[in-house]
Amino acid sequence: MSKKHGKHHRGHKRPDDMTGEADLHGSPRPPRPSTARWAGSADTIAGTIPVALDGHRQIPILAAPGIVTVEPGAAFDLSAVEADADGGLDKAWAKEALAGERARIVALQERLYAERARSLLLVFQAIDTGGKDGTIRSVLQGVNPQGCTVASFKVPSSEELDHDFLWRYHARVPGRGMIGVFNRSHYEDVLVVRVKGLVPDAVWQSRYGRINDFERLLTESGTTVIKFFLHISRAEQKKRLEARIADPEKRWKFDPADLVERKSWDAYQQAFADALGRCSTPHAPWLVVPANHKWFRNYVIARTVADTLEAMDPRFPEASKGIADLTVPD
């Protein structure tokens, strides 16, 4: 280490306060153990724990009719879910009802943001062209950007690969008062890596349990997790890929690699089914959304988000005493 970076000059206090050298006034002071520094910050740290987490209760995930909730602890057959289902709803009615659900989300988000005690994480997984981007744009239309974050996880960087597989996801979990969105998520590490054989079988198989532990940690820390799998058929994917190729304004979204990935359709369907079955838990169940019909997909997801936010019941904080009696001078 160079002298420039390795020497602490006399008269300059180190930030960690562990030095026995002179302080700024030249008076010697004894070193403080790290535990003493923590004790000195106890009140500050305690003040960051929101009262809403005292006696934490599990928030029910209220899936809208037409969505399939994967039973925790049971094997799941994805092929048994009809991707073309529309719940018997009328398209025109659903589009009109969507506006009402958006309004509910906007109002509840304001309360969540003001309360600043808990958070909501929306996880979206789907095969290519499944509709993740479109769903996020539609469902969260009108939401205050200050209270919402979106993380899109693509091929990990070299820095991310130098850490454990959950590191990059945990860093993007929403803070208190926020709605966070994962466009793709930690499930990529039991999906893509499995289908492409990027890691040994024993590695990705061990990750199911770690994912469940991770999501339990989030829920017990005040983050409600809603996981949506957007289920489309193979025929629907073909139509959407063809539409991208045909439309000059959508060609930018088309990647020739999508055609290579399509050859692994069956392998991906099995990987999805295993992840859904092994990682649907009471605290973070998987919700499978029939997604061939975009209008149906958007409505039922928006209703699920709104109903779950309502169950969270965020409250505006109490105003300081006497504010109601104040008058603003001319």
PDB file of N, CA, C and O in Angstrom, residues 88-160:
ATOM      1  N   GLY A  88     -64.429 -15.628 -19.313  1.00  0.00           N
ATOM      2  CA  GLY A  88     -65.801 -15.316 -19.698  1.00  0.00           C
ATOM      3  C   GLY A  88     -66.108 -13.826 -19.686  1.00  0.00           C
ATOM      4  O   GLY A  88     -67.282 -13.430 -19.767  1.00  0.00           O
ATOM      5  N   LEU A  89     -65.080 -12.993 -19.622  1.00  0.00           N
ATOM      6  CA  LEU A  89     -65.287 -11.552 -19.558  1.00  0.00           C
ATOM      7  C   LEU A  89     -65.489 -10.962 -20.951  1.00  0.00           C
ATOM      8  O   LEU A  89     -65.012 -11.503 -21.944  1.00  0.00           O
ATOM      9  N   ASP A  90     -66.177  -9.850 -20.972  1.00  0.00           N
ATOM     10  CA  ASP A  90     -66.363  -9.099 -22.214  1.00  0.00           C
ATOM     11  C   ASP A  90     -65.174  -8.164 -22.402  1.00  0.00           C
ATOM     12  O   ASP A  90     -64.775  -7.445 -21.460  1.00  0.00           O
ATOM     13  N   LYS A  91     -64.620  -8.145 -23.598  1.00  0.00           N
ATOM     14  CA  LYS A  91     -63.421  -7.353 -23.856  1.00  0.00           C
ATOM     15  C   LYS A  91     -63.648  -5.866 -23.603  1.00  0.00           C
ATOM     16  O   LYS A  91     -62.827  -5.193 -22.953  1.00  0.00           O
ATOM     17  N   ALA A  92     -64.729  -5.332 -24.106  1.00  0.00           N
ATOM     18  CA  ALA A  92     -65.003  -3.905 -23.933  1.00  0.00           C
ATOM     19  C   ALA A  92     -65.174  -3.562 -22.454  1.00  0.00           C
ATOM     20  O   ALA A  92     -64.686  -2.533 -21.971  1.00  0.00           O
ATOM     21  N   TRP A  93     -65.901  -4.436 -21.736  1.00  0.00           N
ATOM     22  CA  TRP A  93     -66.090  -4.199 -20.299  1.00  0.00           C
ATOM     23  C   TRP A  93     -64.759  -4.218 -19.557  1.00  0.00           C
ATOM     24  O   TRP A  93     -64.499  -3.353 -18.695  1.00  0.00           O
ATOM     25  N   ALA A  94     -63.907  -5.198 -19.874  1.00  0.00           N
ATOM     26  CA  ALA A  94     -62.626  -5.335 -19.174  1.00  0.00           C
ATOM     27  C   ALA A  94     -61.738  -4.115 -19.406  1.00  0.00           C
ATOM     28  O   ALA A  94     -61.053  -3.653 -18.488  1.00  0.00           O
ATOM     29  N   LYS A  95     -61.749  -3.594 -20.627  1.00  0.00           N
ATOM     30  CA  LYS A  95     -60.921  -2.418 -20.912  1.00  0.00           C
ATOM     31  C   LYS A  95     -61.408  -1.208 -20.114  1.00  0.00           C
ATOM     32  O   LYS A  95     -60.613  -0.399 -19.635  1.00  0.00           O
ATOM     33  N   GLU A  96     -62.721  -1.093 -19.976  1.00  0.00           N
ATOM     34  CA  GLU A  96     -63.271   0.023 -19.196  1.00  0.00           C
ATOM     35  C   GLU A  96     -62.985  -0.173 -17.705  1.00  0.00           C
ATOM     36  O   GLU A  96     -62.632   0.774 -16.995  1.00  0.00           O
ATOM     37  N   ALA A  97     -63.109  -1.420 -17.234  1.00  0.00           N
ATOM     38  CA  ALA A  97     -62.869  -1.710 -15.820  1.00  0.00           C
ATOM     39  C   ALA A  97     -61.401  -1.506 -15.456  1.00  0.00           C
ATOM     40  O   ALA A  97     -61.078  -1.195 -14.296  1.00  0.00           O
ATOM     41  N   LEU A  98     -60.516  -1.693 -16.422  1.00  0.00           N
ATOM     42  CA  LEU A  98     -59.090  -1.513 -16.168  1.00  0.00           C
ATOM     43  C   LEU A  98     -58.793  -0.101 -15.670  1.00  0.00           C
ATOM     44  O   LEU A  98     -57.952   0.101 -14.784  1.00  0.00           O
ATOM     45  N   ALA A  99     -59.482   0.878 -16.219  1.00  0.00           N
ATOM     46  CA  ALA A  99     -59.265   2.268 -15.802  1.00  0.00           C
ATOM     47  C   ALA A  99     -59.568   2.442 -14.319  1.00  0.00           C
ATOM     48  O   ALA A  99     -58.862   3.163 -13.599  1.00  0.00           O
ATOM     49  N   GLY A 100     -60.623   1.770 -13.845  1.00  0.00           N
ATOM     50  CA  GLY A 100     -60.971   1.857 -12.437  1.00  0.00           C
ATOM     51  C   GLY A 100     -59.926   1.213 -11.538  1.00  0.00           C
ATOM     52  O   GLY A 100     -59.615   1.722 -10.454  1.00  0.00           O
ATOM     53  N   GLU A 101     -59.371   0.090 -11.989  1.00  0.00           N
ATOM     54  CA  GLU A 101     -58.332  -0.578 -11.196  1.00  0.00           C
ATOM     55  C   GLU A 101     -57.059   0.260 -11.157  1.00  0.00           C
ATOM     56  O   GLU A 101     -56.381   0.339 -10.121  1.00  0.00           O
ATOM     57  N   ARG A 102     -56.727   0.891 -12.265  1.00  0.00           N
ATOM     58  CA  ARG A 102     -55.558   1.790 -12.270  1.00  0.00           C
ATOM     59  C   ARG A 102     -55.739   2.920 -11.269  1.00  0.00           C
ATOM     60  O   ARG A 102     -54.806   3.291 -10.546  1.00  0.00           O
ATOM     61  N   ALA A 103     -56.947   3.482 -11.230  1.00  0.00           N
ATOM     62  CA  ALA A 103     -57.216   4.584 -10.307  1.00  0.00           C
ATOM     63  C   ALA A 103     -57.048   4.120  -8.857  1.00  0.00           C
ATOM     64  O   ALA A 103     -56.530   4.867  -8.013  1.00  0.00           O
ATOM     65  N   ARG A 104     -57.480   2.904  -8.573  1.00  0.00           N
ATOM     66  CA  ARG A 104     -57.304   2.362  -7.221  1.00  0.00           C
ATOM     67  C   ARG A 104     -55.822   2.218  -6.887  1.00  0.00           C
ATOM     68  O   ARG A 104     -55.381   2.564  -5.788  1.00  0.00           O
ATOM     69  N   ILE A 105     -55.042   1.712  -7.843  1.00  0.00           N
ATOM     70  CA  ILE A 105     -53.606   1.531  -7.610  1.00  0.00           C
ATOM     71  C   ILE A 105     -52.935   2.872  -7.341  1.00  0.00           C
ATOM     72  O   ILE A 105     -52.113   3.010  -6.422  1.00  0.00           O
ATOM     73  N   VAL A 106     -53.281   3.892  -8.128  1.00  0.00           N
ATOM     74  CA  VAL A 106     -52.684   5.217  -7.962  1.00  0.00           C
ATOM     75  C   VAL A 106     -52.986   5.776  -6.573  1.00  0.00           C
ATOM     76  O   VAL A 106     -52.103   6.301  -5.884  1.00  0.00           O
ATOM     77  N   ALA A 107     -54.239   5.665  -6.141  1.00  0.00           N
ATOM     78  CA  ALA A 107     -54.624   6.200  -4.836  1.00  0.00           C
ATOM     79  C   ALA A 107     -53.950   5.440  -3.695  1.00  0.00           C
ATOM     80  O   ALA A 107     -53.473   6.044  -2.728  1.00  0.00           O
ATOM     81  N   LEU A 108     -53.898   4.130  -3.807  1.00  0.00           N
ATOM     82  CA  LEU A 108     -53.284   3.319  -2.754  1.00  0.00           C
ATOM     83  C   LEU A 108     -51.770   3.494  -2.732  1.00  0.00           C
ATOM     84  O   LEU A 108     -51.145   3.447  -1.663  1.00  0.00           O
ATOM     85  N   GLN A 109     -51.172   3.702  -3.908  1.00  0.00           N
ATOM     86  CA  GLN A 109     -49.728   3.935  -3.939  1.00  0.00           C
ATOM     87  C   GLN A 109     -49.370   5.217  -3.198  1.00  0.00           C
ATOM     88  O   GLN A 109     -48.346   5.276  -2.507  1.00  0.00           O
ATOM     89  N   GLU A 110     -50.202   6.239  -3.329  1.00  0.00           N
ATOM     90  CA  GLU A 110     -49.924   7.496  -2.620  1.00  0.00           C
ATOM     91  C   GLU A 110     -49.903   7.258  -1.113  1.00  0.00           C
ATOM     92  O   GLU A 110     -49.042   7.769  -0.399  1.00  0.00           O
ATOM     93  N   ARG A 111     -50.844   6.451  -0.625  1.00  0.00           N
ATOM     94  CA  ARG A 111     -50.882   6.148   0.801  1.00  0.00           C
ATOM     95  C   ARG A 111     -49.679   5.312   1.220  1.00  0.00           C
ATOM     96  O   ARG A 111     -49.086   5.537   2.284  1.00  0.00           O
ATOM     97  N   LEU A 112     -49.292   4.341   0.373  1.00  0.00           N
ATOM     98  CA  LEU A 112     -48.129   3.505   0.670  1.00  0.00           C
ATOM     99  C   LEU A 112     -46.867   4.354   0.765  1.00  0.00           C
ATOM    100  O   LEU A 112     -46.037   4.185   1.665  1.00  0.00           O
ATOM    101  N   TYR A 113     -46.732   5.284  -0.183  1.00  0.00           N
ATOM    102  CA  TYR A 113     -45.556   6.157  -0.229  1.00  0.00           C
ATOM    103  C   TYR A 113     -45.504   7.075   0.987  1.00  0.00           C
ATOM    104  O   TYR A 113     -44.442   7.295   1.579  1.00  0.00           O
ATOM    105  N   ALA A 114     -46.667   7.610   1.367  1.00  0.00           N
ATOM    106  CA  ALA A 114     -46.722   8.518   2.516  1.00  0.00           C
ATOM    107  C   ALA A 114     -46.462   7.773   3.823  1.00  0.00           C
ATOM    108  O   ALA A 114     -45.773   8.285   4.712  1.00  0.00           O
ATOM    109  N   GLU A 115     -46.998   6.573   3.938  1.00  0.00           N
ATOM    110  CA  GLU A 115     -46.828   5.780   5.154  1.00  0.00           C
ATOM    111  C   GLU A 115     -45.364   5.413   5.383  1.00  0.00           C
ATOM    112  O   GLU A 115     -44.874   5.394   6.504  1.00  0.00           O
ATOM    113  N   ARG A 116     -44.675   5.040   4.291  1.00  0.00           N
ATOM    114  CA  ARG A 116     -43.241   4.701   4.307  1.00  0.00           C
ATOM    115  C   ARG A 116     -42.914   3.680   5.400  1.00  0.00           C
ATOM    116  O   ARG A 116     -41.979   3.825   6.177  1.00  0.00           O
ATOM    117  N   ALA A 117     -43.707   2.607   5.424  1.00  0.00           N
ATOM    118  CA  ALA A 117     -43.490   1.552   6.403  1.00  0.00           C
ATOM    119  C   ALA A 117     -43.281   0.192   5.759  1.00  0.00           C
ATOM    120  O   ALA A 117     -42.587  -0.658   6.312  1.00  0.00           O
ATOM    121  N   ARG A 118     -43.898  -0.019   4.586  1.00  0.00           N
ATOM    122  CA  ARG A 118     -43.810  -1.309   3.904  1.00  0.00           C
ATOM    123  C   ARG A 118     -43.613  -1.073   2.417  1.00  0.00           C
ATOM    124  O   ARG A 118     -43.601   0.070   1.958  1.00  0.00           O
ATOM    125  N   SER A 119     -43.467  -2.150   1.668  1.00  0.00           N
ATOM    126  CA  SER A 119     -43.292  -2.012   0.223  1.00  0.00           C
ATOM    127  C   SER A 119     -43.971  -3.172  -0.489  1.00  0.00           C
ATOM    128  O   SER A 119     -44.377  -4.164   0.133  1.00  0.00           O
ATOM    129  N   LEU A 120     -44.078  -3.034  -1.811  1.00  0.00           N
ATOM    130  CA  LEU A 120     -44.701  -4.054  -2.648  1.00  0.00           C
ATOM    131  C   LEU A 120     -43.752  -4.379  -3.796  1.00  0.00           C
ATOM    132  O   LEU A 120     -43.241  -3.470  -4.460  1.00  0.00           O
ATOM    133  N   LEU A 121     -43.513  -5.665  -4.019  1.00  0.00           N
ATOM    134  CA  LEU A 121     -42.664  -6.107  -5.124  1.00  0.00           C
ATOM    135  C   LEU A 121     -43.491  -6.938  -6.091  1.00  0.00           C
ATOM    136  O   LEU A 121     -44.090  -7.947  -5.707  1.00  0.00           O
ATOM    137  N   LEU A 122     -43.533  -6.515  -7.355  1.00  0.00           N
ATOM    138  CA  LEU A 122     -44.234  -7.240  -8.412  1.00  0.00           C
ATOM    139  C   LEU A 122     -43.193  -7.944  -9.274  1.00  0.00           C
ATOM    140  O   LEU A 122     -42.319  -7.290  -9.849  1.00  0.00           O
ATOM    141  N   VAL A 123     -43.293  -9.260  -9.366  1.00  0.00           N
ATOM    142  CA  VAL A 123     -42.349 -10.068 -10.138  1.00  0.00           C
ATOM    143  C   VAL A 123     -43.050 -10.566 -11.400  1.00  0.00           C
ATOM    144  O   VAL A 123     -44.125 -11.171 -11.308  1.00  0.00           O
ATOM    145  N   PHE A 124     -42.453 -10.330 -12.559  1.00  0.00           N
ATOM    146  CA  PHE A 124     -43.022 -10.786 -13.826  1.00  0.00           C
ATOM    147  C   PHE A 124     -42.058 -11.729 -14.535  1.00  0.00           C
ATOM    148  O   PHE A 124     -40.899 -11.376 -14.775  1.00  0.00           O
ATOM    149  N   GLN A 125     -42.546 -12.918 -14.836  1.00  0.00           N
ATOM    150  CA  GLN A 125     -41.790 -13.892 -15.620  1.00  0.00           C
ATOM    151  C   GLN A 125     -42.650 -14.350 -16.786  1.00  0.00           C
ATOM    152  O   GLN A 125     -43.876 -14.432 -16.676  1.00  0.00           O
ATOM    153  N   ALA A 126     -42.005 -14.643 -17.901  1.00  0.00           N
ATOM    154  CA  ALA A 126     -42.705 -15.156 -19.078  1.00  0.00           C
ATOM    155  C   ALA A 126     -41.672 -15.593 -20.095  1.00  0.00           C
ATOM    156  O   ALA A 126     -40.505 -15.192 -20.033  1.00  0.00           O
ATOM    157  N   ILE A 127     -42.113 -16.395 -21.034  1.00  0.00           N
ATOM    158  CA  ILE A 127     -41.247 -16.727 -22.159  1.00  0.00           C
ATOM    159  C   ILE A 127     -41.163 -15.509 -23.079  1.00  0.00           C
ATOM    160  O   ILE A 127     -41.954 -14.562 -22.929  1.00  0.00           O
ATOM    161  N   ASP A 128     -40.227 -15.496 -24.015  1.00  0.00           N
ATOM    162  CA  ASP A 128     -40.088 -14.366 -24.941  1.00  0.00           C
ATOM    163  C   ASP A 128     -41.426 -14.040 -25.607  1.00  0.00           C
ATOM    164  O   ASP A 128     -42.154 -14.945 -26.023  1.00  0.00           O
ATOM    165  N   THR A 129     -41.742 -12.761 -25.701  1.00  0.00           N
ATOM    166  CA  THR A 129     -42.993 -12.182 -26.227  1.00  0.00           C
ATOM    167  C   THR A 129     -44.172 -12.416 -25.288  1.00  0.00           C
ATOM    168  O   THR A 129     -45.326 -12.159 -25.662  1.00  0.00           O
ATOM    169  N   GLY A 130     -43.912 -12.866 -24.073  1.00  0.00           N
ATOM    170  CA  GLY A 130     -44.997 -13.151 -23.130  1.00  0.00           C
ATOM    171  C   GLY A 130     -45.788 -11.930 -22.702  1.00  0.00           C
ATOM    172  O   GLY A 130     -46.907 -12.059 -22.212  1.00  0.00           O
ATOM    173  N   GLY A 131     -45.197 -10.727 -22.831  1.00  0.00           N
ATOM    174  CA  GLY A 131     -45.960  -9.515 -22.536  1.00  0.00           C
ATOM    175  C   GLY A 131     -45.571  -8.792 -21.264  1.00  0.00           C
ATOM    176  O   GLY A 131     -46.360  -7.988 -20.747  1.00  0.00           O
ATOM    177  N   LYS A 132     -44.371  -9.020 -20.766  1.00  0.00           N
ATOM    178  CA  LYS A 132     -43.965  -8.377 -19.517  1.00  0.00           C
ATOM    179  C   LYS A 132     -43.946  -6.852 -19.645  1.00  0.00           C
ATOM    180  O   LYS A 132     -44.509  -6.145 -18.802  1.00  0.00           O
ATOM    181  N   ASP A 133     -43.293  -6.349 -20.695  1.00  0.00           N
ATOM    182  CA  ASP A 133     -43.191  -4.894 -20.875  1.00  0.00           C
ATOM    183  C   ASP A 133     -44.570  -4.250 -21.006  1.00  0.00           C
ATOM    184  O   ASP A 133     -44.863  -3.234 -20.367  1.00  0.00           O
ATOM    185  N   GLY A 134     -45.411  -4.832 -21.850  1.00  0.00           N
ATOM    186  CA  GLY A 134     -46.735  -4.272 -22.066  1.00  0.00           C
ATOM    187  C   GLY A 134     -47.589  -4.289 -20.811  1.00  0.00           C
ATOM    188  O   GLY A 134     -48.348  -3.350 -20.540  1.00  0.00           O
ATOM    189  N   THR A 135     -47.468  -5.349 -20.029  1.00  0.00           N
ATOM    190  CA  THR A 135     -48.231  -5.443 -18.786  1.00  0.00           C
ATOM    191  C   THR A 135     -47.817  -4.353 -17.811  1.00  0.00           C
ATOM    192  O   THR A 135     -48.662  -3.687 -17.198  1.00  0.00           O
ATOM    193  N   ILE A 136     -46.517  -4.165 -17.658  1.00  0.00           N
ATOM    194  CA  ILE A 136     -46.018  -3.156 -16.725  1.00  0.00           C
ATOM    195  C   ILE A 136     -46.487  -1.761 -17.138  1.00  0.00           C
ATOM    196  O   ILE A 136     -46.953  -0.968 -16.307  1.00  0.00           O
ATOM    197  N   ARG A 137     -46.388  -1.449 -18.426  1.00  0.00           N
ATOM    198  CA  ARG A 137     -46.845  -0.136 -18.915  1.00  0.00           C
ATOM    199  C   ARG A 137     -48.332   0.057 -18.663  1.00  0.00           C
ATOM    200  O   ARG A 137     -48.769   1.136 -18.249  1.00  0.00           O
ATOM    201  N   SER A 138     -49.108  -0.974 -18.918  1.00  0.00           N
ATOM    202  CA  SER A 138     -50.561  -0.849 -18.811  1.00  0.00           C
ATOM    203  C   SER A 138     -51.038  -0.772 -17.369  1.00  0.00           C
ATOM    204  O   SER A 138     -51.813   0.116 -16.996  1.00  0.00           O
ATOM    205  N   VAL A 139     -50.573  -1.688 -16.552  1.00  0.00           N
ATOM    206  CA  VAL A 139     -51.080  -1.796 -15.177  1.00  0.00           C
ATOM    207  C   VAL A 139     -50.652  -0.603 -14.323  1.00  0.00           C
ATOM    208  O   VAL A 139     -51.427  -0.100 -13.503  1.00  0.00           O
ATOM    209  N   LEU A 140     -49.424  -0.127 -14.520  1.00  0.00           N
ATOM    210  CA  LEU A 140     -48.903   0.947 -13.658  1.00  0.00           C
ATOM    211  C   LEU A 140     -49.026   2.324 -14.304  1.00  0.00           C
ATOM    212  O   LEU A 140     -48.379   3.270 -13.876  1.00  0.00           O
ATOM    213  N   GLN A 141     -49.869   2.432 -15.299  1.00  0.00           N
ATOM    214  CA  GLN A 141     -50.102   3.727 -15.939  1.00  0.00           C
ATOM    215  C   GLN A 141     -50.660   4.719 -14.929  1.00  0.00           C
ATOM    216  O   GLN A 141     -51.634   4.443 -14.240  1.00  0.00           O
ATOM    217  N   GLY A 142     -50.026   5.871 -14.819  1.00  0.00           N
ATOM    218  CA  GLY A 142     -50.495   6.906 -13.900  1.00  0.00           C
ATOM    219  C   GLY A 142     -49.868   6.867 -12.527  1.00  0.00           C
ATOM    220  O   GLY A 142     -50.045   7.794 -11.734  1.00  0.00           O
ATOM    221  N   VAL A 143     -49.119   5.815 -12.228  1.00  0.00           N
ATOM    222  CA  VAL A 143     -48.474   5.715 -10.920  1.00  0.00           C
ATOM    223  C   VAL A 143     -47.367   6.761 -10.811  1.00  0.00           C
ATOM    224  O   VAL A 143     -46.636   7.018 -11.775  1.00  0.00           O
ATOM    225  N   ASN A 144     -47.234   7.385  -9.658  1.00  0.00           N
ATOM    226  CA  ASN A 144     -46.208   8.397  -9.429  1.00  0.00           C
ATOM    227  C   ASN A 144     -44.819   7.769  -9.572  1.00  0.00           C
ATOM    228  O   ASN A 144     -44.463   6.868  -8.808  1.00  0.00           O
ATOM    229  N   PRO A 145     -44.010   8.223 -10.548  1.00  0.00           N
ATOM    230  CA  PRO A 145     -42.689   7.630 -10.745  1.00  0.00           C
ATOM    231  C   PRO A 145     -41.797   7.709  -9.511  1.00  0.00           C
ATOM    232  O   PRO A 145     -40.892   6.885  -9.340  1.00  0.00           O
ATOM    233  N   GLN A 146     -42.045   8.698  -8.634  1.00  0.00           N
ATOM    234  CA  GLN A 146     -41.233   8.823  -7.426  1.00  0.00           C
ATOM    235  C   GLN A 146     -41.452   7.654  -6.471  1.00  0.00           C
ATOM    236  O   GLN A 146     -40.602   7.390  -5.613  1.00  0.00           O
ATOM    237  N   GLY A 147     -42.577   6.977  -6.618  1.00  0.00           N
ATOM    238  CA  GLY A 147     -42.874   5.882  -5.701  1.00  0.00           C
ATOM    239  C   GLY A 147     -42.776   4.520  -6.339  1.00  0.00           C
ATOM    240  O   GLY A 147     -43.302   3.545  -5.797  1.00  0.00           O
ATOM    241  N   CYS A 148     -42.116   4.445  -7.506  1.00  0.00           N
ATOM    242  CA  CYS A 148     -42.060   3.173  -8.229  1.00  0.00           C
ATOM    243  C   CYS A 148     -40.689   2.995  -8.876  1.00  0.00           C
ATOM    244  O   CYS A 148     -40.125   3.944  -9.419  1.00  0.00           O
ATOM    245  N   THR A 149     -40.154   1.777  -8.794  1.00  0.00           N
ATOM    246  CA  THR A 149     -38.893   1.459  -9.459  1.00  0.00           C
ATOM    247  C   THR A 149     -39.082   0.208 -10.310  1.00  0.00           C
ATOM    248  O   THR A 149     -39.814  -0.702  -9.920  1.00  0.00           O
ATOM    249  N   VAL A 150     -38.437   0.177 -11.469  1.00  0.00           N
ATOM    250  CA  VAL A 150     -38.506  -0.983 -12.356  1.00  0.00           C
ATOM    251  C   VAL A 150     -37.084  -1.467 -12.623  1.00  0.00           C
ATOM    252  O   VAL A 150     -36.223  -0.677 -13.026  1.00  0.00           O
ATOM    253  N   ALA A 151     -36.847  -2.742 -12.383  1.00  0.00           N
ATOM    254  CA  ALA A 151     -35.543  -3.341 -12.650  1.00  0.00           C
ATOM    255  C   ALA A 151     -35.712  -4.422 -13.707  1.00  0.00           C
ATOM    256  O   ALA A 151     -36.555  -5.314 -13.557  1.00  0.00           O
ATOM    257  N   SER A 152     -34.953  -4.310 -14.783  1.00  0.00           N
ATOM    258  CA  SER A 152     -34.995  -5.296 -15.853  1.00  0.00           C
ATOM    259  C   SER A 152     -33.691  -6.074 -15.838  1.00  0.00           C
ATOM    260  O   SER A 152     -32.620  -5.490 -16.031  1.00  0.00           O
ATOM    261  N   PHE A 153     -33.770  -7.364 -15.590  1.00  0.00           N
ATOM    262  CA  PHE A 153     -32.568  -8.181 -15.428  1.00  0.00           C
ATOM    263  C   PHE A 153     -32.252  -8.942 -16.714  1.00  0.00           C
ATOM    264  O   PHE A 153     -33.030  -9.774 -17.165  1.00  0.00           O
ATOM    265  N   LYS A 154     -31.110  -8.607 -17.267  1.00  0.00           N
ATOM    266  CA  LYS A 154     -30.664  -9.264 -18.488  1.00  0.00           C
ATOM    267  C   LYS A 154     -29.436 -10.112 -18.168  1.00  0.00           C
ATOM    268  O   LYS A 154     -29.279 -10.555 -17.023  1.00  0.00           O
ATOM    269  N   VAL A 155     -28.576 -10.351 -19.136  1.00  0.00           N
ATOM    270  CA  VAL A 155     -27.379 -11.152 -18.902  1.00  0.00           C
ATOM    271  C   VAL A 155     -26.547 -10.480 -17.816  1.00  0.00           C
ATOM    272  O   VAL A 155     -26.281  -9.273 -17.885  1.00  0.00           O
ATOM    273  N   PRO A 156     -26.152 -11.208 -16.770  1.00  0.00           N
ATOM    274  CA  PRO A 156     -25.399 -10.581 -15.679  1.00  0.00           C
ATOM    275  C   PRO A 156     -24.046 -10.051 -16.120  1.00  0.00           C
ATOM    276  O   PRO A 156     -23.399 -10.611 -17.009  1.00  0.00           O
ATOM    277  N   SER A 157     -23.629  -8.954 -15.491  1.00  0.00           N
ATOM    278  CA  SER A 157     -22.325  -8.355 -15.766  1.00  0.00           C
ATOM    279  C   SER A 157     -21.233  -9.171 -15.074  1.00  0.00           C
ATOM    280  O   SER A 157     -21.508 -10.046 -14.240  1.00  0.00           O
ATOM    281  N   SER A 158     -19.988  -8.848 -15.391  1.00  0.00           N
ATOM    282  CA  SER A 158     -18.879  -9.549 -14.735  1.00  0.00           C
ATOM    283  C   SER A 158     -18.878  -9.284 -13.237  1.00  0.00           C
ATOM    284  O   SER A 158     -18.567 -10.171 -12.438  1.00  0.00           O
ATOM    285  N   GLU A 159     -19.248  -8.056 -12.838  1.00  0.00           N
ATOM    286  CA  GLU A 159     -19.318  -7.751 -11.406  1.00  0.00           C
ATOM    287  C   GLU A 159     -20.398  -8.588 -10.727  1.00  0.00           C
ATOM    288  O   GLU A 159     -20.190  -9.117  -9.625  1.00  0.00           O
ATOM    289  N   GLU A 160     -21.547  -8.704 -11.373  1.00  0.00           N
ATOM    290  CA  GLU A 160     -22.634  -9.494 -10.792  1.00  0.00           C
ATOM    291  C   GLU A 160     -22.260 -10.964 -10.696  1.00  0.00           C
ATOM    292  O   GLU A 160     -22.614 -11.651  -9.730  1.00  0.00           O
TER     293      GLU A 160
END
